[in-house]
Tab-separated table of C-alpha atoms in Angstrom:
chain	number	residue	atom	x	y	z
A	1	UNK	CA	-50.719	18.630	-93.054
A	2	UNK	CA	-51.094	16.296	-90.276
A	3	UNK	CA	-54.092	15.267	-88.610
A	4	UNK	CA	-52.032	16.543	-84.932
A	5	UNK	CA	-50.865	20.124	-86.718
A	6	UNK	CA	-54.365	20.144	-88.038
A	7	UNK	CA	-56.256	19.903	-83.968
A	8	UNK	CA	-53.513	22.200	-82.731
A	9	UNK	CA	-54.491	24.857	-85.487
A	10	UNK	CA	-57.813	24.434	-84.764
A	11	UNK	CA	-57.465	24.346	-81.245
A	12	UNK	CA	-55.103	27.554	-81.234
A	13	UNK	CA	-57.830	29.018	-83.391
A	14	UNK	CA	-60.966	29.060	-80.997
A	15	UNK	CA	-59.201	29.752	-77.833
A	16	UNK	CA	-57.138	32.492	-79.844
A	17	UNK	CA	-59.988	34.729	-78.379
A	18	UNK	CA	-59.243	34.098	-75.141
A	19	UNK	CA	-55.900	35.404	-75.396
A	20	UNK	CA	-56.088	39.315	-74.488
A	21	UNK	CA	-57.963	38.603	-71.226
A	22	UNK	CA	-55.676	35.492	-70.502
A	23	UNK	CA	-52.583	37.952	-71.367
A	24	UNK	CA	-54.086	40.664	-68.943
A	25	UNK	CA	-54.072	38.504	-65.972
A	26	UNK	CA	-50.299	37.667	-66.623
A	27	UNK	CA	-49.723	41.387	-66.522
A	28	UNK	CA	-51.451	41.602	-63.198
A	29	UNK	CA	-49.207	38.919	-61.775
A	30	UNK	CA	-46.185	40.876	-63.274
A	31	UNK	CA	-45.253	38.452	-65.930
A	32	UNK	CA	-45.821	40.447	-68.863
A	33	UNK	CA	-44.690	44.270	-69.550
A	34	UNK	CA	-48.478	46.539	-69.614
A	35	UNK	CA	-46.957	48.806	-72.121
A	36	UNK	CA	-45.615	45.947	-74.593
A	37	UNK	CA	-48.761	43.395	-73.757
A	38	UNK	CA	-49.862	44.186	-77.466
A	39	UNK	CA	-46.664	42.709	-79.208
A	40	UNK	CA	-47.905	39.269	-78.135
A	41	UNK	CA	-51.072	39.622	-79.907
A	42	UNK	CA	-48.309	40.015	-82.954
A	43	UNK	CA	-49.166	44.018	-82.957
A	44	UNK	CA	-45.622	45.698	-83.575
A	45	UNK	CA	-44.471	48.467	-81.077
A	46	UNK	CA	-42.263	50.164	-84.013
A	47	UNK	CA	-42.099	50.688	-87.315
A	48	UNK	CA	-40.284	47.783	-89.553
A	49	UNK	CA	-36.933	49.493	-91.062
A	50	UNK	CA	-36.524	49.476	-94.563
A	51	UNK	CA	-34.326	46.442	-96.525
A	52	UNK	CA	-33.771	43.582	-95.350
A	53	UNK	CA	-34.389	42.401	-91.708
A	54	UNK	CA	-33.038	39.296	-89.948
A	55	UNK	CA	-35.097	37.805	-87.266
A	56	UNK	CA	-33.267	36.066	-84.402
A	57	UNK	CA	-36.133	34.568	-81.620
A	58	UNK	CA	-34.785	32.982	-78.290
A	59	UNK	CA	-37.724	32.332	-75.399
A	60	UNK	CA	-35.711	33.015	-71.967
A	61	UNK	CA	-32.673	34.578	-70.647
A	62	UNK	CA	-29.952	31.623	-72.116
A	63	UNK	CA	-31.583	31.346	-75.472
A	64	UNK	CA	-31.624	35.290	-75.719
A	65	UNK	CA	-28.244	35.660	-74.011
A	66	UNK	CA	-26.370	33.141	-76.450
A	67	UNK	CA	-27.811	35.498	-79.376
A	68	UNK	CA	-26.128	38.636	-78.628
A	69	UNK	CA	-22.783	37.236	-80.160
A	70	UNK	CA	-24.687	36.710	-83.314
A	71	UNK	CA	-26.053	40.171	-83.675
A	72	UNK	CA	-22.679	41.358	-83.241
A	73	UNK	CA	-21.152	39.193	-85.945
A	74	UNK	CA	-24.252	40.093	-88.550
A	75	UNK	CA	-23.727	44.172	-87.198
A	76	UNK	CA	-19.988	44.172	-88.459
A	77	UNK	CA	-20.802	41.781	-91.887
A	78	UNK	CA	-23.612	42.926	-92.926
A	79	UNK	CA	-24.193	46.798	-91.540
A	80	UNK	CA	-26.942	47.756	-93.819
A	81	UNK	CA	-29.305	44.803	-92.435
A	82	UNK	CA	-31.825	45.237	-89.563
A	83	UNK	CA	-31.969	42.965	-86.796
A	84	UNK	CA	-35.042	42.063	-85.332
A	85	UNK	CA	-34.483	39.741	-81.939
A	86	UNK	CA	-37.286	38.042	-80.279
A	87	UNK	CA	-37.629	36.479	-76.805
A	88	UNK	CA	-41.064	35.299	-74.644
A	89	UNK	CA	-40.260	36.681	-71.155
A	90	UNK	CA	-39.948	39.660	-69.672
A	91	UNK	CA	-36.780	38.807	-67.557
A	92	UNK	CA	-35.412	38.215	-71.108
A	93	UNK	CA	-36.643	41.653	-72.484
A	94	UNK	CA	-35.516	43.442	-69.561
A	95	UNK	CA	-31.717	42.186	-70.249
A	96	UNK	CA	-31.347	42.714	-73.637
A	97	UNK	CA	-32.773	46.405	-73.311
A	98	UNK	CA	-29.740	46.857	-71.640
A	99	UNK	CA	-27.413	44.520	-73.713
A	100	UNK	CA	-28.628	45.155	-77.072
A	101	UNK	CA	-26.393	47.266	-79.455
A	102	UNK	CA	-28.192	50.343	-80.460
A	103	UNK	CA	-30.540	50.342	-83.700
A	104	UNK	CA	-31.479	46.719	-82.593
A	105	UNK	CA	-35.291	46.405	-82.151
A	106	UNK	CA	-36.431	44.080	-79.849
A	107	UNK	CA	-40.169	42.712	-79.360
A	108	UNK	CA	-42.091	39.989	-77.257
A	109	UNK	CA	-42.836	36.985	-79.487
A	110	UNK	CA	-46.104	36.395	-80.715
A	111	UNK	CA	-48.345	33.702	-78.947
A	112	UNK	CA	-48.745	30.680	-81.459
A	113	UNK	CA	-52.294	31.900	-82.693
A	114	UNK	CA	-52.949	31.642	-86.144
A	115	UNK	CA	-53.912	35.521	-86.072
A	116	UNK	CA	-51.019	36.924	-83.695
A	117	UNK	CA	-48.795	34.647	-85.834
A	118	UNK	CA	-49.709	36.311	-89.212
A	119	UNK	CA	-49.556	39.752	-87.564
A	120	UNK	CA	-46.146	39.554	-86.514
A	121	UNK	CA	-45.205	38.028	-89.849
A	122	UNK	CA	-46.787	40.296	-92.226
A	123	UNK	CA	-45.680	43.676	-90.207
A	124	UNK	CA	-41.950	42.453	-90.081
A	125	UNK	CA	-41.628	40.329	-93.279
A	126	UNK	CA	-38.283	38.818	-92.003
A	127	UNK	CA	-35.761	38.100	-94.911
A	128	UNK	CA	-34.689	34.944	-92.625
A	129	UNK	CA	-35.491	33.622	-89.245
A	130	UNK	CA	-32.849	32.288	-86.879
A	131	UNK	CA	-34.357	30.198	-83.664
A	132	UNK	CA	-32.429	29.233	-80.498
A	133	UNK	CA	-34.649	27.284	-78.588
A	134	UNK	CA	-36.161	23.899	-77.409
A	135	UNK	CA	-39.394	25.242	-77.893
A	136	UNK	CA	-40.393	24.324	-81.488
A	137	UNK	CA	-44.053	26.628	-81.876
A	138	UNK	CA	-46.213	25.150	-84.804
A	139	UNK	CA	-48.168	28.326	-86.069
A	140	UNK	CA	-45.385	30.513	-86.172
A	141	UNK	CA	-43.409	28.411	-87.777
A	142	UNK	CA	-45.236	26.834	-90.182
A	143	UNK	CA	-47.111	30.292	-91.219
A	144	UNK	CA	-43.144	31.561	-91.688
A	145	UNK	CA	-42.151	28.495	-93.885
A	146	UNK	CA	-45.727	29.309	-96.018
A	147	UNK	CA	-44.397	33.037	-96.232
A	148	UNK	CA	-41.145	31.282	-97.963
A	149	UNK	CA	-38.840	33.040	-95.119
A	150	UNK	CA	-35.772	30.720	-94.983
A	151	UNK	CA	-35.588	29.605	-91.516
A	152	UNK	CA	-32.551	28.144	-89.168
A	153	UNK	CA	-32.674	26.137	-86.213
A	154	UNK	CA	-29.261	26.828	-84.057
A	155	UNK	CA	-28.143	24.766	-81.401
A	156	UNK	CA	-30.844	22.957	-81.352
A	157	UNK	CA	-31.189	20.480	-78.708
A	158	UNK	CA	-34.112	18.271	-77.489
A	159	UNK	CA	-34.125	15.899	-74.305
A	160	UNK	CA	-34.584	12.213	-74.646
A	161	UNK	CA	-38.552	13.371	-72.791
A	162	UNK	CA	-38.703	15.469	-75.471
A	163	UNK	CA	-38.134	12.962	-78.856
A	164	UNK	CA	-40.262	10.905	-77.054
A	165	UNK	CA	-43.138	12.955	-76.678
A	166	UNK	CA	-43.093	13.963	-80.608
A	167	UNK	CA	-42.324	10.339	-80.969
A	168	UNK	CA	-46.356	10.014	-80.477
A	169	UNK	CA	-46.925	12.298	-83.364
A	170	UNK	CA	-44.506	11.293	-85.994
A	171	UNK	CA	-45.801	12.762	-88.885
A	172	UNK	CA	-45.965	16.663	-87.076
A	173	UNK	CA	-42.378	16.278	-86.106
A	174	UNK	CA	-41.323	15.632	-89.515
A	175	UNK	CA	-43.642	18.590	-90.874
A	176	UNK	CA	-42.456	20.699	-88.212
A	177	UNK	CA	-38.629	20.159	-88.829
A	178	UNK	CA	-39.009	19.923	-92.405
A	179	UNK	CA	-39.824	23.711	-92.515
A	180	UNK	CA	-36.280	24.428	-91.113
A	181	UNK	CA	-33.543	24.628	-93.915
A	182	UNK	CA	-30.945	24.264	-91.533
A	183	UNK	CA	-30.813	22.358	-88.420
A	184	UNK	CA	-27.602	22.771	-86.305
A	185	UNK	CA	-27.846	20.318	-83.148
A	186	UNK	CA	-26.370	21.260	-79.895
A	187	UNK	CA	-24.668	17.905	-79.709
A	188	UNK	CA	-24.273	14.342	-81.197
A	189	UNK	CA	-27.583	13.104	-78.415
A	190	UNK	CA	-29.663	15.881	-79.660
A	191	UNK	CA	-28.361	15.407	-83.544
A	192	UNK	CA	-29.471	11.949	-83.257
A	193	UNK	CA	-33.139	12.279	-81.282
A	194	UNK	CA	-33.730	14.959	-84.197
A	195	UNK	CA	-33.015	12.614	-87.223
């Protein structure tokens, strides 16, 4: 592992703590949901269905949004697979209550702490993870690739900021990508910053 993966493990680890109170004080501002704080902390709010469950995570309201055709298409192939769908703000969670097709579960993300991470993995055991998002979150990704879930990176783009931020850290980036299977890039800028 990299020497940067390795401080931002260790970092995520001793401030992991912190988390509940930190997470409190967003619910007090309104930014999290009181009854669903717990999900963040990677504690499930339901019961994981039986068979095999596909995991689609989006952070905000476009991520999430551009999802709901997927679910769709995986209902009508695949009927006998649960869909788990993901997304890190409440604006987000507040839509797809409403746009979600019934028997869809939906749950706040997990905040990248080694714990939270491995307690939203080993309650939901996804049989493959689907990301939309610009947001690339070490722990939880690297403790899903470790879990051997086969994970996909859709429409992936990153801004020329952004390549040249992980730029700095060339090693991570690689790691970090490399635990996709499948990468599909937005467009040809973002195809090329990613190779």
């Amino acid at each position: 592992m990299s020497l940067a993966l390795k401080a931002y493990r260790l970092a995520t680890r001793l401030f992991e703590p912190l988390a509940p109170r930190l997470l409190d004080a967003r619910v007090k501002q309104g930014k999290e949901d009181a009854r669903r704080v717990d999900e963040r902390l990677g504690i499930a709010g339901v019961a994981r269905p039986d068979g095999a469950l596909i995991w689609l995570h989006g952070v905000s309201v476009g991520e999430t949004l551009s999802l709901l055709p997927v679910v769709e298409r995986a209902r009508a192939a695949r009927p006998d697979l649960a869909i788990l769908v993901t997304s890190g703000t409440l604006t987000s969670a507040q839509i797809l209550s409403r746009r979600l097709p019934p028997g869809v579960i939906h749950q706040f993300a997990p905040i990248d702490g080694p714990t939270a991470t491995a307690a939203f993995l080993d309650h939901w055991r996804p049989s493959l993870g689907i990301f939309v998002e610009s947001e690339l979150w070490p722990n939880l990704i690297l403790a899903a690739r470790d879990r051997g879930i086969p994970l996909a990176l859709a429409s992936a783009r990153i801004t020329q900021k952004s390549a040249d931020g992980w730029a700095r850290f060339p090693a991570a980036a690689r790691q970090l990508l490399g635990a996709f299977d499948r990468i599909l890039p937005q467009d040809a800028a973002s195809a090329a910053r990613l190779q």
